[in-house]
CSV table of C-alpha atoms in Angstrom, one decimal:
chain,number,residue,atom,x,y,z
A,1,MET,CA,-25.5,17.7,-1.1
A,2,GLU,CA,-27.2,14.5,-2.6
A,3,PHE,CA,-24.6,13.0,-5.6
A,4,SER,CA,-27.3,12.7,-8.5
A,5,ASP,CA,-24.8,14.0,-11.3
A,6,THR,CA,-24.4,10.5,-13.3
A,7,THR,CA,-21.4,12.4,-15.6
A,8,TYR,CA,-19.4,11.2,-12.5
A,9,PHE,CA,-20.6,7.7,-12.3
A,10,TRP,CA,-17.9,5.5,-13.4
A,11,SER,CA,-19.5,1.9,-12.6
A,12,GLY,CA,-17.5,-0.5,-14.4
A,13,LYS,CA,-14.5,1.8,-15.0
A,14,THR,CA,-10.9,0.9,-13.5
A,15,ILE,CA,-8.8,3.5,-12.1
A,16,LEU,CA,-5.6,2.9,-10.8
A,17,ILE,CA,-4.1,4.9,-8.2
A,18,VAL,CA,-0.1,5.1,-8.4
A,19,GLU,CA,1.1,7.0,-5.1
A,20,ASP,CA,3.6,6.3,-2.4
A,21,ASN,CA,2.0,8.9,0.1
A,22,GLU,CA,-0.9,7.8,2.5
A,23,THR,CA,-2.6,11.4,2.9
A,24,SER,CA,-2.6,11.3,-1.1
A,25,ASN,CA,-4.4,8.2,-1.2
A,26,ILE,CA,-6.9,8.9,1.8
A,27,TYR,CA,-7.6,12.1,-0.5
A,28,PHE,CA,-8.1,10.4,-4.0
A,29,GLU,CA,-10.3,7.6,-2.1
A,30,ALA,CA,-12.5,10.3,-0.9
A,31,ALA,CA,-12.5,11.9,-3.9
A,32,LEU,CA,-13.4,9.4,-6.5
A,33,ARG,CA,-15.4,7.0,-3.7
A,34,LYS,CA,-18.8,8.3,-5.1
A,35,THR,CA,-17.8,7.3,-8.6
A,36,GLN,CA,-18.4,4.0,-7.9
A,37,ALA,CA,-15.0,3.0,-10.0
A,38,ASN,CA,-13.1,0.4,-9.5
A,39,LEU,CA,-9.8,1.8,-7.9
A,40,ILE,CA,-6.6,-0.1,-7.7
A,41,TRP,CA,-3.8,1.0,-5.6
A,42,ALA,CA,-0.2,1.0,-6.3
A,43,LYS,CA,2.7,2.2,-4.1
A,44,ASN,CA,5.4,3.0,-6.8
A,45,GLY,CA,5.8,2.4,-10.3
A,46,LEU,CA,7.2,-0.7,-10.6
A,47,ASP,CA,4.3,-2.1,-8.8
A,48,ALA,CA,2.3,0.2,-11.3
A,49,VAL,CA,3.8,-1.7,-14.2
A,50,GLU,CA,3.4,-5.0,-13.0
A,51,ILE,CA,-0.6,-4.4,-12.3
A,52,VAL,CA,-1.1,-2.9,-15.9
A,53,LYS,CA,1.3,-6.3,-17.3
A,54,LYS,CA,-1.8,-8.7,-15.4
A,55,ASN,CA,-5.0,-6.5,-15.7
A,56,ASN,CA,-6.3,-5.2,-19.5
A,57,LYS,CA,-9.2,-3.6,-17.8
A,58,ILE,CA,-7.5,0.3,-16.7
A,59,ASP,CA,-9.1,3.0,-18.3
A,60,LEU,CA,-7.4,5.5,-16.3
A,61,ILE,CA,-4.1,5.9,-14.6
A,62,LEU,CA,-3.4,8.5,-11.7
A,63,MET,CA,0.1,8.4,-11.8
A,64,ASP,CA,2.8,10.4,-9.1
A,65,ILE,CA,6.4,11.3,-10.3
A,66,ASN,CA,8.2,11.0,-7.0
A,67,MET,CA,8.1,7.2,-5.9
A,68,PRO,CA,10.6,5.0,-4.8
A,69,LYS,CA,11.5,1.8,-7.0
A,70,LEU,CA,10.5,3.2,-10.4
A,71,ASP,CA,9.6,7.2,-10.8
A,72,GLY,CA,6.1,7.9,-12.6
A,73,ILE,CA,7.9,9.2,-15.9
A,74,GLU,CA,9.7,5.6,-16.5
A,75,ALA,CA,6.8,4.0,-15.2
A,76,THR,CA,4.3,5.9,-17.6
A,77,ARG,CA,7.0,5.3,-20.7
A,78,ILE,CA,7.1,1.7,-20.1
A,79,ILE,CA,3.4,1.3,-19.6
A,80,LYS,CA,2.6,3.1,-22.9
A,81,THR,CA,4.3,0.3,-24.5
A,82,ILE,CA,2.4,-1.8,-22.6
A,83,ASN,CA,-0.6,-0.7,-23.8
A,84,SER,CA,-0.8,2.7,-25.5
A,85,GLU,CA,-4.4,3.6,-25.1
A,86,ILE,CA,-4.9,3.8,-21.4
A,87,ILE,CA,-5.1,7.5,-20.3
A,88,ILE,CA,-2.4,8.8,-17.6
A,89,VAL,CA,-2.3,11.6,-15.7
A,90,VAL,CA,0.6,12.8,-13.8
A,91,GLN,CA,-0.1,14.4,-10.7
A,92,THR,CA,3.1,15.7,-8.7
A,93,ALA,CA,3.2,18.0,-5.4
A,94,PHE,CA,6.9,19.3,-6.7
A,95,ILE,CA,7.0,21.2,-10.1
A,96,LEU,CA,10.5,21.3,-11.1
A,97,SER,CA,11.8,22.9,-14.3
A,98,GLY,CA,10.9,21.0,-17.5
A,99,GLU,CA,9.1,18.0,-15.6
A,100,GLU,CA,5.9,18.6,-17.5
A,101,ARG,CA,7.8,18.7,-20.7
A,102,LEU,CA,9.5,15.4,-19.4
A,103,CYS,CA,5.9,13.9,-18.7
A,104,GLN,CA,4.7,14.6,-22.0
A,105,GLU,CA,7.6,13.3,-23.8
A,106,ALA,CA,7.2,9.9,-21.8
A,107,GLY,CA,3.6,9.6,-23.2
A,108,CYS,CA,1.2,11.1,-20.1
A,109,ASP,CA,-1.7,12.3,-21.8
A,110,GLU,CA,-2.5,15.4,-18.8
A,111,PHE,CA,-0.2,16.5,-16.3
A,112,ILE,CA,-1.8,18.1,-12.9
A,113,THR,CA,-0.3,19.7,-9.7
A,114,LYS,CA,-1.6,18.5,-6.1
């Protein structure tokens, strides 16, 4: 099938993918490749915070919750204090009771399961 729908053509947009799982990284790369968005990777929340501090061109963050060094909920809180306009979509494979509420309280814009 030919990719011709310009709805998903995001050339000039930057997406930060915060994910410590290599399999998930491969999935996101495959899913987003045709959008032509600039993809940046961080393996933990601490790296994500540092990237956001240095790059004011990030349009969207796909944030895993369960990561080493700094979890996605705390990273979301910090990033939203740096730049409240960045859209953060928290994504997780493990839904724990109250986790979605904690993500919303931290400032995430959307919550999805993978």
